[in-house]
mmCIF file of C-alpha atoms and ligand atoms in Angstrom:
data_model
loop_
_atom_site.group_PDB
_atom_site.id
_atom_site.type_symbol
_atom_site.label_atom_id
_atom_site.label_comp_id
_atom_site.label_asym_id
_atom_site.label_seq_id
_atom_site.Cartn_x
_atom_site.Cartn_y
_atom_site.Cartn_z
ATOM 1 C CA ALA A 288 -0.051 0.207 0.028
ATOM 2 C CA LYS A 289 3.119 1.962 0.997
ATOM 3 C CA ALA A 290 4.644 1.633 -2.530
ATOM 4 C CA ALA A 291 1.352 2.339 -4.519
ATOM 5 C CA GLY A 292 0.907 5.272 -2.540
ATOM 6 C CA ARG A 293 4.189 6.557 -3.578
ATOM 7 C CA ASN A 294 3.580 5.799 -7.239
ATOM 8 C CA THR A 295 0.442 7.542 -7.461
ATOM 9 C CA MET A 296 2.229 10.746 -5.664
ATOM 10 C CA ARG A 297 3.806 10.717 -9.067
ATOM 11 C CA PHE A 298 0.754 11.932 -10.795
ATOM 12 C CA PHE A 299 0.171 14.568 -8.443
ATOM 13 C CA ASP A 300 1.010 18.201 -9.620
ATOM 14 C CA PRO A 301 3.504 19.404 -6.755
ATOM 15 C CA SER A 302 1.638 22.587 -6.577
ATOM 16 C CA MET A 303 -1.468 20.643 -5.972
ATOM 17 C CA GLN A 304 0.186 18.711 -3.144
ATOM 18 C CA ALA A 305 1.472 21.993 -1.838
ATOM 19 C CA SER A 306 -2.107 23.443 -1.801
ATOM 20 C CA ILE A 307 -3.355 20.292 0.161
ATOM 21 C CA VAL A 308 -0.444 20.572 2.600
ATOM 22 C CA ALA A 309 -1.433 24.369 2.859
ATOM 23 C CA ARG A 310 -4.981 23.512 3.291
ATOM 24 C CA ALA A 311 -4.446 21.012 6.081
ATOM 25 C CA ASN A 312 -1.936 23.423 7.923
ATOM 26 C CA LEU A 313 -5.219 25.879 7.610
ATOM 27 C CA GLU A 314 -7.501 23.127 8.994
ATOM 28 C CA HIS A 315 -5.149 22.649 11.966
ATOM 29 C CA ALA A 316 -4.636 26.133 12.550
ATOM 30 C CA LEU A 317 -8.417 26.550 12.563
ATOM 31 C CA HIS A 318 -8.926 24.231 14.949
ATOM 32 C CA GLU A 319 -6.278 25.763 17.114
ATOM 33 C CA GLY A 320 -7.843 29.092 16.903
ATOM 34 C CA LEU A 321 -10.969 28.026 18.053
ATOM 35 C CA ARG A 322 -9.416 26.229 21.326
ATOM 36 C CA GLN A 323 -7.247 29.350 21.757
ATOM 37 C CA ASN A 324 -9.964 32.363 21.520
ATOM 38 C CA GLN A 325 -8.220 33.710 18.627
ATOM 39 C CA PHE A 326 -11.397 34.519 16.878
ATOM 40 C CA GLN A 327 -13.180 38.231 17.470
ATOM 41 C CA ILE A 328 -16.226 39.687 16.258
ATOM 42 C CA CYS A 329 -16.150 43.229 14.515
ATOM 43 C CA TYR A 330 -19.590 45.435 14.213
ATOM 44 C CA GLN A 331 -20.200 47.479 11.275
ATOM 45 C CA PRO A 332 -22.973 49.816 11.877
ATOM 46 C CA GLN A 333 -26.158 49.659 9.819
ATOM 47 C CA MET A 334 -27.729 53.167 9.185
ATOM 48 C CA ASP A 335 -31.405 54.515 8.909
ATOM 49 C CA GLY A 336 -31.777 57.517 6.353
ATOM 50 C CA SER A 337 -31.336 59.930 8.741
ATOM 51 C CA GLY A 338 -27.899 58.582 9.859
ATOM 52 C CA ARG A 339 -28.903 56.918 13.075
ATOM 53 C CA ILE A 340 -27.139 53.837 13.975
ATOM 54 C CA VAL A 341 -30.039 51.141 14.340
ATOM 55 C CA GLY A 342 -27.922 48.143 14.112
ATOM 56 C CA ALA A 343 -24.632 46.141 13.523
ATOM 57 C CA GLU A 344 -23.573 43.587 11.238
ATOM 58 C CA ALA A 345 -21.413 40.809 13.211
ATOM 59 C CA LEU A 346 -18.310 40.060 11.035
ATOM 60 C CA LEU A 347 -15.823 37.455 11.862
ATOM 61 C CA ARG A 348 -12.314 38.253 12.635
ATOM 62 C CA TRP A 349 -9.370 35.445 13.093
ATOM 63 C CA TRP A 350 -6.410 36.982 14.612
ATOM 64 C CA HIS A 351 -3.432 33.802 14.072
ATOM 65 C CA PRO A 352 -0.496 34.451 16.169
ATOM 66 C CA GLU A 353 2.085 34.208 12.955
ATOM 67 C CA ARG A 354 -0.250 34.627 10.133
ATOM 68 C CA GLY A 355 -1.788 37.997 11.370
ATOM 69 C CA GLN A 356 -5.171 38.990 10.493
ATOM 70 C CA VAL A 357 -6.801 36.160 8.564
ATOM 71 C CA PRO A 358 -9.808 37.706 6.417
ATOM 72 C CA PRO A 359 -12.898 35.675 6.628
ATOM 73 C CA GLY A 360 -12.590 35.140 2.733
ATOM 74 C CA GLU A 361 -9.821 32.523 3.381
ATOM 75 C CA PHE A 362 -10.977 30.738 6.109
ATOM 76 C CA ILE A 363 -14.963 30.747 5.964
ATOM 77 C CA ALA A 364 -15.228 28.106 2.857
ATOM 78 C CA LEU A 365 -12.459 25.540 4.606
ATOM 79 C CA ALA A 366 -14.440 26.192 7.844
ATOM 80 C CA GLU A 367 -17.650 25.035 5.843
ATOM 81 C CA GLU A 368 -16.537 22.113 4.355
ATOM 82 C CA THR A 369 -14.711 20.724 7.414
ATOM 83 C CA GLY A 370 -17.507 21.166 9.658
ATOM 84 C CA LEU A 371 -15.751 23.809 11.909
ATOM 85 C CA ILE A 372 -18.436 26.571 10.913
ATOM 86 C CA LEU A 373 -20.794 24.558 13.088
ATOM 87 C CA PRO A 374 -18.781 25.262 16.532
ATOM 88 C CA LEU A 375 -17.466 28.536 15.200
ATOM 89 C CA GLY A 376 -21.054 29.646 14.152
ATOM 90 C CA LEU A 377 -22.416 28.706 17.714
ATOM 91 C CA TRP A 378 -19.530 30.822 19.003
ATOM 92 C CA VAL A 379 -20.688 33.644 16.917
ATOM 93 C CA LEU A 380 -24.126 33.227 18.412
ATOM 94 C CA GLU A 381 -23.384 33.065 21.788
ATOM 95 C CA THR A 382 -20.801 36.297 21.533
ATOM 96 C CA THR A 383 -23.403 38.299 19.911
ATOM 97 C CA CYS A 384 -26.244 37.373 22.113
ATOM 98 C CA ALA A 385 -24.104 38.305 25.223
ATOM 99 C CA GLN A 386 -23.348 41.469 23.473
ATOM 100 C CA LEU A 387 -27.317 42.033 22.995
ATOM 101 C CA VAL A 388 -27.765 41.548 26.732
ATOM 102 C CA GLU A 389 -25.082 43.954 27.439
ATOM 103 C CA TRP A 390 -26.294 46.719 25.241
ATOM 104 C CA SER A 391 -29.647 46.415 26.449
ATOM 105 C CA LYS A 392 -28.962 47.561 29.732
ATOM 106 C CA GLN A 393 -27.297 50.824 28.476
ATOM 107 C CA PRO A 394 -30.027 53.213 27.167
ATOM 108 C CA ARG A 395 -27.845 54.591 24.379
ATOM 109 C CA PHE A 396 -27.605 51.231 22.546
ATOM 110 C CA ALA A 397 -30.710 49.317 23.930
ATOM 111 C CA HIS A 398 -32.197 49.750 20.511
ATOM 112 C CA LEU A 399 -29.451 48.287 18.625
ATOM 113 C CA THR A 400 -30.295 45.038 16.490
ATOM 114 C CA ILE A 401 -27.226 42.311 15.457
ATOM 115 C CA ALA A 402 -27.155 40.916 12.442
ATOM 116 C CA VAL A 403 -25.337 37.383 12.140
ATOM 117 C CA ASN A 404 -24.277 35.430 9.073
ATOM 118 C CA VAL A 405 -25.339 31.920 9.150
ATOM 119 C CA SER A 406 -23.879 29.432 6.733
ATOM 120 C CA ILE A 407 -26.025 27.127 4.842
ATOM 121 C CA ARG A 408 -24.199 24.493 6.620
ATOM 122 C CA GLN A 409 -25.477 25.618 9.939
ATOM 123 C CA PHE A 410 -28.952 26.073 8.932
ATOM 124 C CA ARG A 411 -29.342 22.837 7.377
ATOM 125 C CA GLN A 412 -28.622 21.418 10.951
ATOM 126 C CA PRO A 413 -31.763 19.721 11.961
ATOM 127 C CA ASP A 414 -31.605 21.074 14.985
ATOM 128 C CA PHE A 415 -30.833 24.634 14.279
ATOM 129 C CA ALA A 416 -33.564 26.406 15.500
ATOM 130 C CA ASP A 417 -33.465 24.887 18.503
ATOM 131 C CA GLN A 418 -29.757 25.590 18.817
ATOM 132 C CA VAL A 419 -30.349 29.390 18.211
ATOM 133 C CA LEU A 420 -33.197 29.355 20.768
ATOM 134 C CA ALA A 421 -31.126 27.707 23.347
ATOM 135 C CA ILE A 422 -28.607 30.306 23.014
ATOM 136 C CA LEU A 423 -31.154 32.971 23.311
ATOM 137 C CA GLU A 424 -32.641 31.698 26.117
ATOM 138 C CA LYS A 425 -29.332 30.759 28.352
ATOM 139 C CA SER A 426 -27.834 34.445 27.304
ATOM 140 C CA GLY A 427 -31.321 36.282 28.348
ATOM 141 C CA ALA A 428 -31.045 38.408 24.786
ATOM 142 C CA ASN A 429 -34.216 39.809 23.381
ATOM 143 C CA PRO A 430 -34.956 37.651 20.127
ATOM 144 C CA GLU A 431 -36.176 40.620 18.458
ATOM 145 C CA LYS A 432 -33.002 42.250 18.374
ATOM 146 C CA LEU A 433 -31.488 39.135 16.686
ATOM 147 C CA LYS A 434 -31.110 39.072 12.855
ATOM 148 C CA LEU A 435 -29.941 36.385 10.834
ATOM 149 C CA GLU A 436 -28.568 36.861 7.466
ATOM 150 C CA LEU A 437 -28.649 33.929 4.970
ATOM 151 C CA THR A 438 -28.041 33.841 1.382
ATOM 152 C CA GLU A 439 -29.587 32.574 -1.390
ATOM 153 C CA SER A 440 -27.750 29.441 -1.912
ATOM 154 C CA LEU A 441 -30.005 28.190 1.055
ATOM 155 C CA LEU A 442 -32.786 28.044 -1.410
ATOM 156 C CA ALA A 443 -31.260 25.101 -3.187
ATOM 157 C CA SER A 444 -32.377 23.149 0.075
ATOM 158 C CA ASP A 445 -36.191 22.278 0.407
ATOM 159 C CA VAL A 446 -38.398 24.922 1.032
ATOM 160 C CA GLU A 447 -40.614 23.044 3.305
ATOM 161 C CA ASP A 448 -37.944 22.337 5.628
ATOM 162 C CA ILE A 449 -36.090 26.077 5.638
ATOM 163 C CA ASN A 450 -39.905 27.234 6.118
ATOM 164 C CA VAL A 451 -40.405 25.084 9.403
ATOM 165 C CA LYS A 452 -37.021 26.542 10.880
ATOM 166 C CA MET A 453 -37.541 30.110 10.003
ATOM 167 C CA SER A 454 -41.104 29.824 11.264
ATOM 168 C CA GLN A 455 -39.892 28.574 14.581
ATOM 169 C CA LEU A 456 -37.340 31.260 15.172
ATOM 170 C CA LYS A 457 -39.663 34.059 13.831
ATOM 171 C CA ALA A 458 -42.404 32.916 16.493
ATOM 172 C CA LYS A 459 -40.253 33.884 19.306
ATOM 173 C CA GLY A 460 -39.177 37.402 17.253
ATOM 174 C CA VAL A 461 -36.020 36.522 15.368
ATOM 175 C CA ARG A 462 -35.819 38.477 12.064
ATOM 176 C CA PHE A 463 -34.402 37.272 8.872
ATOM 177 C CA ALA A 464 -32.407 39.256 6.030
ATOM 178 C CA LEU A 465 -31.531 37.887 2.591
ATOM 179 C CA ASP A 466 -27.995 38.490 1.811
ATOM 180 C CA ASP A 467 -26.337 39.244 -1.384
ATOM 181 C CA PHE A 468 -29.447 39.320 -3.087
ATOM 182 C CA GLY A 469 -29.616 39.096 -6.591
ATOM 183 C CA THR A 470 -26.096 37.566 -6.989
ATOM 184 C CA GLY A 471 -26.933 33.854 -6.871
ATOM 185 C CA TYR A 472 -29.805 31.668 -8.243
ATOM 186 C CA SER A 473 -32.719 33.033 -6.384
ATOM 187 C CA SER A 474 -36.041 32.317 -7.752
ATOM 188 C CA LEU A 475 -38.824 34.705 -7.025
ATOM 189 C CA TYR A 476 -41.227 31.907 -6.451
ATOM 190 C CA TYR A 477 -39.061 30.852 -3.531
ATOM 191 C CA LEU A 478 -38.687 34.319 -2.378
ATOM 192 C CA LYS A 479 -42.274 34.680 -1.935
ATOM 193 C CA GLN A 480 -42.700 31.714 -0.038
ATOM 194 C CA LEU A 481 -40.218 32.520 2.542
ATOM 195 C CA PRO A 482 -40.891 35.005 5.992
ATOM 196 C CA LEU A 483 -38.180 37.213 5.418
ATOM 197 C CA ASP A 484 -38.018 40.532 6.887
ATOM 198 C CA GLN A 485 -35.302 42.024 4.557
ATOM 199 C CA LEU A 486 -33.223 42.173 1.423
ATOM 200 C CA LYS A 487 -29.843 43.148 1.323
ATOM 201 C CA ILE A 488 -28.874 44.707 -1.918
ATOM 202 C CA ASP A 489 -25.218 43.221 -2.224
ATOM 203 C CA GLN A 490 -22.111 45.540 -2.882
ATOM 204 C CA SER A 491 -21.856 44.544 -6.290
ATOM 205 C CA PHE A 492 -24.546 46.568 -7.318
ATOM 206 C CA VAL A 493 -23.959 49.397 -5.183
ATOM 207 C CA ARG A 494 -20.033 49.556 -6.531
ATOM 208 C CA ASP A 495 -20.768 51.396 -9.836
ATOM 209 C CA ILE A 496 -24.293 52.514 -9.470
ATOM 210 C CA LEU A 497 -23.407 56.035 -10.030
ATOM 211 C CA ILE A 498 -21.915 55.210 -13.580
ATOM 212 C CA ASP A 499 -23.476 51.894 -14.576
ATOM 213 C CA PRO A 500 -27.272 52.009 -15.567
ATOM 214 C CA ASN A 501 -27.451 48.368 -15.235
ATOM 215 C CA ASP A 502 -26.609 48.231 -11.498
ATOM 216 C CA ALA A 503 -28.870 51.223 -11.075
ATOM 217 C CA ALA A 504 -31.736 49.319 -12.758
ATOM 218 C CA ILE A 505 -31.006 46.018 -10.481
ATOM 219 C CA ALA A 506 -31.166 48.136 -7.257
ATOM 220 C CA LYS A 507 -34.083 50.052 -8.104
ATOM 221 C CA MET A 508 -35.637 46.555 -8.836
ATOM 222 C CA ILE A 509 -34.707 45.240 -5.566
ATOM 223 C CA ILE A 510 -36.016 48.209 -3.688
ATOM 224 C CA VAL A 511 -39.545 48.075 -5.300
ATOM 225 C CA LEU A 512 -39.481 44.502 -5.002
ATOM 226 C CA ALA A 513 -39.079 44.737 -1.098
ATOM 227 C CA GLN A 514 -41.263 48.035 -0.850
ATOM 228 C CA SER A 515 -44.293 46.047 -2.583
ATOM 229 C CA MET A 516 -43.671 42.649 -0.478
ATOM 230 C CA GLY A 517 -43.681 44.718 2.643
ATOM 231 C CA LEU A 518 -39.754 44.023 3.499
ATOM 232 C CA ASP A 519 -37.259 46.127 4.809
ATOM 233 C CA VAL A 520 -34.425 46.813 2.431
ATOM 234 C CA ILE A 521 -30.595 47.761 3.110
ATOM 235 C CA ALA A 522 -27.728 48.327 0.763
ATOM 236 C CA GLU A 523 -23.987 47.289 1.693
ATOM 237 C CA GLY A 524 -21.116 48.509 0.710
ATOM 238 C CA VAL A 525 -21.831 52.155 0.720
ATOM 239 C CA GLU A 526 -18.743 54.054 0.269
ATOM 240 C CA SER A 527 -19.532 57.702 -0.837
ATOM 241 C CA GLN A 528 -22.490 60.070 0.104
ATOM 242 C CA ALA A 529 -23.213 60.264 -3.661
ATOM 243 C CA GLN A 530 -23.877 56.641 -3.706
ATOM 244 C CA LYS A 531 -26.001 56.765 -0.699
ATOM 245 C CA THR A 532 -28.144 60.240 -1.941
ATOM 246 C CA PHE A 533 -28.728 58.058 -5.084
ATOM 247 C CA LEU A 534 -30.183 54.875 -3.377
ATOM 248 C CA GLN A 535 -32.182 57.330 -1.111
ATOM 249 C CA GLY A 536 -33.719 58.244 -4.302
ATOM 250 C CA LEU A 537 -34.440 54.952 -5.459
ATOM 251 C CA GLY A 538 -36.393 54.522 -2.270
ATOM 252 C CA CYS A 539 -33.962 52.495 0.147
ATOM 253 C CA THR A 540 -34.164 52.870 3.575
ATOM 254 C CA ASN A 541 -31.001 51.387 5.372
ATOM 255 C CA TYR A 542 -27.169 51.660 4.593
ATOM 256 C CA GLN A 543 -24.004 50.074 5.391
ATOM 257 C CA GLY A 544 -20.442 50.478 4.095
ATOM 258 C CA TYR A 545 -17.487 52.376 4.728
ATOM 259 C CA LEU A 546 -18.681 55.540 4.085
ATOM 260 C CA PHE A 547 -20.053 55.241 7.685
ATOM 261 C CA SER A 548 -17.588 52.716 9.191
ATOM 262 C CA GLU A 549 -15.676 49.809 8.620
ATOM 263 C CA PRO A 550 -16.274 47.035 10.733
ATOM 264 C CA VAL A 551 -14.617 47.891 14.037
ATOM 265 C CA ALA A 552 -14.115 46.275 17.388
ATOM 266 C CA LYS A 553 -16.951 46.821 19.851
ATOM 267 C CA VAL A 554 -15.142 49.458 21.760
ATOM 268 C CA GLN A 555 -14.701 51.396 18.573
ATOM 269 C CA PHE A 556 -18.099 50.699 17.485
ATOM 270 C CA GLU A 557 -19.733 51.967 21.137
ATOM 271 C CA ALA A 558 -17.429 55.236 20.548
ATOM 272 C CA LEU A 559 -19.052 55.823 17.304
ATOM 273 C CA PHE A 560 -22.191 56.923 19.417
ATOM 274 C CA GLN A 561 -19.858 59.712 21.307
ATOM 275 C CA GLY A 562 -19.898 62.254 18.608
HETATM 276 P P1 C2E B 893 -20.915 39.661 3.493
HETATM 277 O O1 C2E B 893 -21.806 38.822 4.831
HETATM 278 O O2 C2E B 893 -21.536 40.091 2.296
HETATM 279 O O3 C2E B 893 -20.218 40.773 4.455
HETATM 280 C C1 C2E B 893 -19.727 42.155 3.661
HETATM 281 C C2 C2E B 893 -18.334 42.421 3.261
HETATM 282 O O4 C2E B 893 -18.281 43.410 2.952
HETATM 283 C C3 C2E B 893 -17.704 42.279 4.795
HETATM 284 O O5 C2E B 893 -16.348 41.589 4.478
HETATM 285 C C4 C2E B 893 -17.294 43.419 5.153
HETATM 286 O O6 C2E B 893 -16.368 43.870 5.840
HETATM 287 C C5 C2E B 893 -17.235 44.146 3.358
HETATM 288 N N1 C2E B 893 -17.700 45.630 3.517
HETATM 289 C C6 C2E B 893 -18.503 46.609 4.391
HETATM 290 N N2 C2E B 893 -18.585 47.461 3.924
HETATM 291 C C7 C2E B 893 -17.973 47.497 2.797
HETATM 292 C C8 C2E B 893 -17.635 48.901 2.021
HETATM 293 O O7 C2E B 893 -18.196 50.198 2.131
HETATM 294 N N3 C2E B 893 -16.761 48.421 0.708
HETATM 295 C C9 C2E B 893 -16.023 47.561 0.757
HETATM 296 N N4 C2E B 893 -15.474 47.087 -0.510
HETATM 297 N N5 C2E B 893 -16.334 46.117 1.291
HETATM 298 C C10 C2E B 893 -17.073 46.416 2.392
HETATM 299 P P2 C2E B 893 -15.616 40.674 5.480
HETATM 300 O O8 C2E B 893 -15.860 41.122 6.891
HETATM 301 O O9 C2E B 893 -14.217 40.457 4.748
HETATM 302 O O10 C2E B 893 -16.451 39.332 5.520
HETATM 303 C C11 C2E B 893 -16.559 38.439 3.909
HETATM 304 C C12 C2E B 893 -17.466 37.446 4.250
HETATM 305 O O11 C2E B 893 -17.347 36.499 5.025
HETATM 306 C C13 C2E B 893 -19.124 38.142 4.475
HETATM 307 O O12 C2E B 893 -19.407 38.668 3.095
HETATM 308 C C14 C2E B 893 -19.436 36.901 5.217
HETATM 309 O O13 C2E B 893 -20.100 36.085 3.990
HETATM 310 C C15 C2E B 893 -18.433 35.984 5.304
HETATM 311 N N6 C2E B 893 -18.323 36.157 7.160
HETATM 312 C C16 C2E B 893 -18.117 36.799 7.846
HETATM 313 N N7 C2E B 893 -18.195 36.523 9.079
HETATM 314 C C17 C2E B 893 -18.831 35.577 9.463
HETATM 315 C C18 C2E B 893 -19.674 34.846 10.301
HETATM 316 O O14 C2E B 893 -19.763 35.043 11.496
HETATM 317 N N8 C2E B 893 -20.287 33.612 9.968
HETATM 318 C C19 C2E B 893 -20.273 33.300 8.433
HETATM 319 N N9 C2E B 893 -20.912 31.872 8.239
HETATM 320 N N10 C2E B 893 -19.920 33.956 7.615
HETATM 321 C C20 C2E B 893 -19.348 34.863 7.948
HETATM 322 CA CA1 CA B 894 -23.584 39.333 5.700
HETATM 323 CA CA1 CA B 895 -23.587 40.472 2.355
HETATM 324 CA CA1 CA B 896 -21.836 40.478 -0.425
#
């Protein structure tokens, strides 16, 4: 078996071998990171039309002792493949629920909602809704302040199953946003069947909205669709005042992006309220 293993190695592209090793190292590092508390949540403000901060999106950050800050784009996919997203996702929910409780005790922050990204793999767990409800209950967080961001890839699963889980959580007050709307394979047929609260206009439509009439048309379509379905709408990746003004003209009501703030640690997020 050993000889055969050695023989098959010859057919391996060395660069592929290197990437397999790199992956294995990263996977090991992810495990360690979870054990050694190398993860942190950053908060990016979500504003209403008048510029008031109404909530925050929780974005995961990984501080590795040697690698430095590893961006989510480099580890979320692997965490999903390996299943590590399950404990990691629970940690994110526990941490954000604890944050909600802390903010609920301070009048300045008590109105804030937190939006948490949920990977499909997490949502597909048969007891996903029970897990979230258990965390809410244990922490004492107000379910109405928790918003779960789902992506369109979810719609590849059984709509009935999605509906049961969403309804179970919605019955307690939890809200749902459809993230990166328009970038996947979403079908409007499914959209109307899900108990959603908010559509998120993907930053890929916002980036060139002032110069590309197609992006403007798509953003407008999403806003009109949200309005007519009684859903809230938020644009992400808003970097300039001109983009915000343009979106506002289309009827957009909520905004998130570098124009207001990057995702920042909790202390810096709280400092945004001082001014
Ligand atoms: P996303 O959910 O679409 O998050 C928005 C991304 O856009 C974030 O990247 C954010 O930092 C970035 N962003 C915000 N404002 C601007 C802007 O004005 N301009 C530009 N160019 N970018 C902006 P980030 O933090 O690197 O996260 C990347 C992705 O990783 C997220 O995309 C999300 O899919 C995933 N992710 C992050 N945290 C979690 C988590 O806790 N759980 C799961 N399952 N996925 C997560
Ligand atoms: Ca998101
Ligand atoms: Ca998004
Ligand atoms: Ca996006």
